[in-house]
Amino acid sequence: MSLPSTMKAIKILPDHKAGLKDVPVPKLRDGYVLCKVKAVALNPTDWKHIDFVGKEGSTVGVDFSGVVEEVGSGVTKTWKKGDRIAGFVHGGNEAEPEDGAFGEYCVVKGDIAFKIPDSMSFEDAASLNTGVITCGQALYQSLGLPLPGSGKYGGYLLVYGGSTATGTLAIQYGVLSGAKVVATASKHNWPLLKSLGAEEVFDYNDPECSKKIRAHTSDTLTLALDCIAEGNSPKICEEAISTKGGAITYLLPTQHTRSDVENKQTLGYTITGEEFNKFGKHFPASQEDFEHAKMFWALSEKLFHAGQLTPHPVEARKGGLDGVFGGLQDFRDGKVSGKKLVYAI
């Protein structure tokens, strides 16, 4: 069956609104794979692009799973029509407004996507992508943990925001890298995080959270990943780090006060190896980030196929692309905790 010429997709509209529009199916570019979308997952970045960051005319959404339709030239990973695929796409990209997951079709960089295990649903697969690329950048490129299977770290790692979709994966990657993982979360999420390998979990609402983390780690904690990077999280992280210093990777631009603690930041969109503009700033193409992501996707695919990584709990909602708007509003209203919102398309 030939591909349709048009599809439905969620586009950014004037005045930072979003709506479902009839638009052309994305063009297949070199290095990309064209996919029929089967499921999409929601992230805070989606509504923030609509409300603040994105430009009118851009397609929204970063996390998807689906089926391969066509493979572009320059893709080194082996794909064929009909393969089950999941990946991260640069939604809200003013340089390529057709990019974005929230449509009936999407294009994804073929070398930084993964083949879905037969035992994994499209919904679970869609939930993984942002978490995987963030862990690759934050834990390994930024903090320098040994890759799973290549060595054991042995020290403590703090995952702040352990019950987020990135946090639950970060705990598991940390354990696979030999770290003793401690995390923060609301108390109702503690059993989940301990089941994934966290040695101890702390309540971020506790005024003595930092003090308790430092005591538990005997003042030896030197590495932290802050999956929230808002409110009190930077303060809690830096006060938990050892008096000898260390490093914290934040997922948003953040200031902290300790000069003996490195302030590191990552931005997932750089993994495509293409230049873009965001937050009023120009980001040059980073071949280094693309090559690291390519390696890390291949490693992670093996770990998922071997059953060594567990997807974040998903809440599969009905309504398809129309339903996505309600999920985005729930994110705005702070109603999403410990679950990844996923919609079958």
PDB file of N, CA and C in Angstrom, residues 264-313:
ATOM      1  N   LYS A 264      27.164  20.673  35.878  1.00  0.00           N
ATOM      2  CA  LYS A 264      27.129  20.146  34.513  1.00  0.00           C
ATOM      3  C   LYS A 264      25.682  20.134  34.024  1.00  0.00           C
ATOM      4  N   GLN A 265      25.490  20.341  32.733  1.00  0.00           N
ATOM      5  CA  GLN A 265      24.141  20.330  32.162  1.00  0.00           C
ATOM      6  C   GLN A 265      24.144  19.580  30.842  1.00  0.00           C
ATOM      7  N   THR A 266      23.013  18.959  30.527  1.00  0.00           N
ATOM      8  CA  THR A 266      22.886  18.268  29.249  1.00  0.00           C
ATOM      9  C   THR A 266      21.603  18.728  28.567  1.00  0.00           C
ATOM     10  N   LEU A 267      21.571  18.597  27.245  1.00  0.00           N
ATOM     11  CA  LEU A 267      20.381  18.903  26.455  1.00  0.00           C
ATOM     12  C   LEU A 267      20.244  17.828  25.390  1.00  0.00           C
ATOM     13  N   GLY A 268      19.187  17.020  25.512  1.00  0.00           N
ATOM     14  CA  GLY A 268      19.041  15.830  24.683  1.00  0.00           C
ATOM     15  C   GLY A 268      19.028  16.084  23.190  1.00  0.00           C
ATOM     16  N   TYR A 269      18.586  17.264  22.770  1.00  0.00           N
ATOM     17  CA  TYR A 269      18.427  17.525  21.341  1.00  0.00           C
ATOM     18  C   TYR A 269      19.745  17.509  20.579  1.00  0.00           C
ATOM     19  N   THR A 270      20.871  17.621  21.285  1.00  0.00           N
ATOM     20  CA  THR A 270      22.166  17.629  20.598  1.00  0.00           C
ATOM     21  C   THR A 270      22.539  16.262  20.039  1.00  0.00           C
ATOM     22  N   ILE A 271      21.821  15.200  20.431  1.00  0.00           N
ATOM     23  CA  ILE A 271      22.209  13.858  19.972  1.00  0.00           C
ATOM     24  C   ILE A 271      22.021  13.662  18.476  1.00  0.00           C
ATOM     25  N   THR A 272      21.218  14.509  17.822  1.00  0.00           N
ATOM     26  CA  THR A 272      21.006  14.332  16.386  1.00  0.00           C
ATOM     27  C   THR A 272      22.229  14.709  15.565  1.00  0.00           C
ATOM     28  N   GLY A 273      23.181  15.417  16.181  1.00  0.00           N
ATOM     29  CA  GLY A 273      24.352  15.853  15.433  1.00  0.00           C
ATOM     30  C   GLY A 273      24.041  16.959  14.444  1.00  0.00           C
ATOM     31  N   GLU A 274      22.955  17.696  14.689  1.00  0.00           N
ATOM     32  CA  GLU A 274      22.544  18.778  13.797  1.00  0.00           C
ATOM     33  C   GLU A 274      22.406  20.081  14.589  1.00  0.00           C
ATOM     34  N   GLU A 275      22.669  21.199  13.936  1.00  0.00           N
ATOM     35  CA  GLU A 275      22.557  22.489  14.614  1.00  0.00           C
ATOM     36  C   GLU A 275      21.090  22.880  14.788  1.00  0.00           C
ATOM     37  N   PHE A 276      20.824  23.697  15.798  1.00  0.00           N
ATOM     38  CA  PHE A 276      19.463  24.189  16.026  1.00  0.00           C
ATOM     39  C   PHE A 276      19.516  25.419  16.930  1.00  0.00           C
ATOM     40  N   ASN A 277      18.399  26.123  16.992  1.00  0.00           N
ATOM     41  CA  ASN A 277      18.244  27.275  17.886  1.00  0.00           C
ATOM     42  C   ASN A 277      17.175  26.962  18.920  1.00  0.00           C
ATOM     43  N   LYS A 278      17.463  27.307  20.182  1.00  0.00           N
ATOM     44  CA  LYS A 278      16.500  27.070  21.256  1.00  0.00           C
ATOM     45  C   LYS A 278      16.845  27.985  22.422  1.00  0.00           C
ATOM     46  N   PHE A 279      15.825  28.437  23.141  1.00  0.00           N
ATOM     47  CA  PHE A 279      16.018  29.344  24.288  1.00  0.00           C
ATOM     48  C   PHE A 279      16.747  30.627  23.874  1.00  0.00           C
ATOM     49  N   GLY A 280      16.584  31.039  22.606  1.00  0.00           N
ATOM     50  CA  GLY A 280      17.277  32.229  22.137  1.00  0.00           C
ATOM     51  C   GLY A 280      18.764  32.028  21.929  1.00  0.00           C
ATOM     52  N   LYS A 281      19.198  30.783  21.852  1.00  0.00           N
ATOM     53  CA  LYS A 281      20.622  30.455  21.744  1.00  0.00           C
ATOM     54  C   LYS A 281      20.845  29.518  20.563  1.00  0.00           C
ATOM     55  N   HIS A 282      22.004  29.645  19.917  1.00  0.00           N
ATOM     56  CA  HIS A 282      22.360  28.751  18.817  1.00  0.00           C
ATOM     57  C   HIS A 282      23.183  27.575  19.350  1.00  0.00           C
ATOM     58  N   PHE A 283      22.776  26.366  18.981  1.00  0.00           N
ATOM     59  CA  PHE A 283      23.507  25.158  19.358  1.00  0.00           C
ATOM     60  C   PHE A 283      24.135  24.572  18.098  1.00  0.00           C
ATOM     61  N   PRO A 284      25.471  24.591  18.000  1.00  0.00           N
ATOM     62  CA  PRO A 284      26.116  24.026  16.812  1.00  0.00           C
ATOM     63  C   PRO A 284      25.978  22.507  16.777  1.00  0.00           C
ATOM     64  N   ALA A 285      26.133  21.945  15.601  1.00  0.00           N
ATOM     65  CA  ALA A 285      26.071  20.489  15.464  1.00  0.00           C
ATOM     66  C   ALA A 285      27.186  19.841  16.271  1.00  0.00           C
ATOM     67  N   SER A 286      26.860  18.768  16.991  1.00  0.00           N
ATOM     68  CA  SER A 286      27.852  18.054  17.800  1.00  0.00           C
ATOM     69  C   SER A 286      27.958  16.615  17.315  1.00  0.00           C
ATOM     70  N   GLN A 287      28.992  16.340  16.515  1.00  0.00           N
ATOM     71  CA  GLN A 287      29.221  14.976  16.054  1.00  0.00           C
ATOM     72  C   GLN A 287      29.574  14.067  17.224  1.00  0.00           C
ATOM     73  N   GLU A 288      30.251  14.634  18.223  1.00  0.00           N
ATOM     74  CA  GLU A 288      30.612  13.860  19.418  1.00  0.00           C
ATOM     75  C   GLU A 288      29.361  13.342  20.133  1.00  0.00           C
ATOM     76  N   ASP A 289      28.362  14.213  20.294  1.00  0.00           N
ATOM     77  CA  ASP A 289      27.132  13.795  20.968  1.00  0.00           C
ATOM     78  C   ASP A 289      26.380  12.752  20.147  1.00  0.00           C
ATOM     79  N   PHE A 290      26.381  12.917  18.820  1.00  0.00           N
ATOM     80  CA  PHE A 290      25.717  11.940  17.952  1.00  0.00           C
ATOM     81  C   PHE A 290      26.389  10.577  18.053  1.00  0.00           C
ATOM     82  N   GLU A 291      27.717  10.532  17.983  1.00  0.00           N
ATOM     83  CA  GLU A 291      28.437   9.255  18.033  1.00  0.00           C
ATOM     84  C   GLU A 291      28.249   8.573  19.387  1.00  0.00           C
ATOM     85  N   HIS A 292      28.262   9.366  20.467  1.00  0.00           N
ATOM     86  CA  HIS A 292      28.040   8.779  21.792  1.00  0.00           C
ATOM     87  C   HIS A 292      26.630   8.207  21.882  1.00  0.00           C
ATOM     88  N   ALA A 293      25.638   8.943  21.383  1.00  0.00           N
ATOM     89  CA  ALA A 293      24.255   8.466  21.417  1.00  0.00           C
ATOM     90  C   ALA A 293      24.085   7.203  20.582  1.00  0.00           C
ATOM     91  N   LYS A 294      24.734   7.160  19.439  1.00  0.00           N
ATOM     92  CA  LYS A 294      24.677   5.977  18.565  1.00  0.00           C
ATOM     93  C   LYS A 294      25.202   4.746  19.303  1.00  0.00           C
ATOM     94  N   MET A 295      26.346   4.909  19.967  1.00  0.00           N
ATOM     95  CA  MET A 295      26.918   3.814  20.757  1.00  0.00           C
ATOM     96  C   MET A 295      25.986   3.423  21.899  1.00  0.00           C
ATOM     97  N   PHE A 296      25.439   4.425  22.597  1.00  0.00           N
ATOM     98  CA  PHE A 296      24.645   4.144  23.790  1.00  0.00           C
ATOM     99  C   PHE A 296      23.300   3.521  23.436  1.00  0.00           C
ATOM    100  N   TRP A 297      22.708   3.923  22.308  1.00  0.00           N
ATOM    101  CA  TRP A 297      21.468   3.278  21.861  1.00  0.00           C
ATOM    102  C   TRP A 297      21.710   1.797  21.573  1.00  0.00           C
ATOM    103  N   ALA A 298      22.825   1.491  20.896  1.00  0.00           N
ATOM    104  CA  ALA A 298      23.122   0.094  20.565  1.00  0.00           C
ATOM    105  C   ALA A 298      23.302  -0.731  21.834  1.00  0.00           C
ATOM    106  N   LEU A 299      24.018  -0.175  22.821  1.00  0.00           N
ATOM    107  CA  LEU A 299      24.205  -0.866  24.097  1.00  0.00           C
ATOM    108  C   LEU A 299      22.869  -1.050  24.809  1.00  0.00           C
ATOM    109  N   SER A 300      22.062  -0.004  24.851  1.00  0.00           N
ATOM    110  CA  SER A 300      20.782  -0.067  25.559  1.00  0.00           C
ATOM    111  C   SER A 300      19.833  -1.053  24.898  1.00  0.00           C
ATOM    112  N   GLU A 301      19.862  -1.110  23.577  1.00  0.00           N
ATOM    113  CA  GLU A 301      19.017  -2.082  22.867  1.00  0.00           C
ATOM    114  C   GLU A 301      19.342  -3.501  23.330  1.00  0.00           C
ATOM    115  N   LYS A 302      20.633  -3.803  23.472  1.00  0.00           N
ATOM    116  CA  LYS A 302      21.033  -5.128  23.960  1.00  0.00           C
ATOM    117  C   LYS A 302      20.528  -5.365  25.380  1.00  0.00           C
ATOM    118  N   LEU A 303      20.603  -4.343  26.227  1.00  0.00           N
ATOM    119  CA  LEU A 303      20.155  -4.485  27.617  1.00  0.00           C
ATOM    120  C   LEU A 303      18.648  -4.710  27.692  1.00  0.00           C
ATOM    121  N   PHE A 304      17.882  -4.021  26.847  1.00  0.00           N
ATOM    122  CA  PHE A 304      16.429  -4.234  26.829  1.00  0.00           C
ATOM    123  C   PHE A 304      16.090  -5.626  26.309  1.00  0.00           C
ATOM    124  N   HIS A 305      16.767  -6.063  25.265  1.00  0.00           N
ATOM    125  CA  HIS A 305      16.497  -7.395  24.713  1.00  0.00           C
ATOM    126  C   HIS A 305      16.883  -8.487  25.707  1.00  0.00           C
ATOM    127  N   ALA A 306      17.885  -8.215  26.551  1.00  0.00           N
ATOM    128  CA  ALA A 306      18.311  -9.192  27.562  1.00  0.00           C
ATOM    129  C   ALA A 306      17.472  -9.110  28.832  1.00  0.00           C
ATOM    130  N   GLY A 307      16.543  -8.174  28.889  1.00  0.00           N
ATOM    131  CA  GLY A 307      15.693  -8.030  30.071  1.00  0.00           C
ATOM    132  C   GLY A 307      16.393  -7.407  31.260  1.00  0.00           C
ATOM    133  N   GLN A 308      17.501  -6.693  31.026  1.00  0.00           N
ATOM    134  CA  GLN A 308      18.259  -6.094  32.131  1.00  0.00           C
ATOM    135  C   GLN A 308      17.782  -4.692  32.505  1.00  0.00           C
ATOM    136  N   LEU A 309      16.901  -4.126  31.698  1.00  0.00           N
ATOM    137  CA  LEU A 309      16.306  -2.823  31.989  1.00  0.00           C
ATOM    138  C   LEU A 309      14.789  -2.944  31.934  1.00  0.00           C
ATOM    139  N   THR A 310      14.119  -2.341  32.895  1.00  0.00           N
ATOM    140  CA  THR A 310      12.660  -2.390  32.990  1.00  0.00           C
ATOM    141  C   THR A 310      12.077  -1.033  32.620  1.00  0.00           C
ATOM    142  N   PRO A 311      11.087  -0.991  31.711  1.00  0.00           N
ATOM    143  CA  PRO A 311      10.470   0.297  31.370  1.00  0.00           C
ATOM    144  C   PRO A 311       9.784   0.939  32.571  1.00  0.00           C
ATOM    145  N   HIS A 312       9.676   2.245  32.524  1.00  0.00           N
ATOM    146  CA  HIS A 312       8.948   3.010  33.532  1.00  0.00           C
ATOM    147  C   HIS A 312       7.471   2.607  33.493  1.00  0.00           C
ATOM    148  N   PRO A 313       6.786   2.591  34.640  1.00  0.00           N
ATOM    149  CA  PRO A 313       5.348   2.294  34.620  1.00  0.00           C
ATOM    150  C   PRO A 313       4.601   3.269  33.701  1.00  0.00           C
TER     151      PRO A 313
END
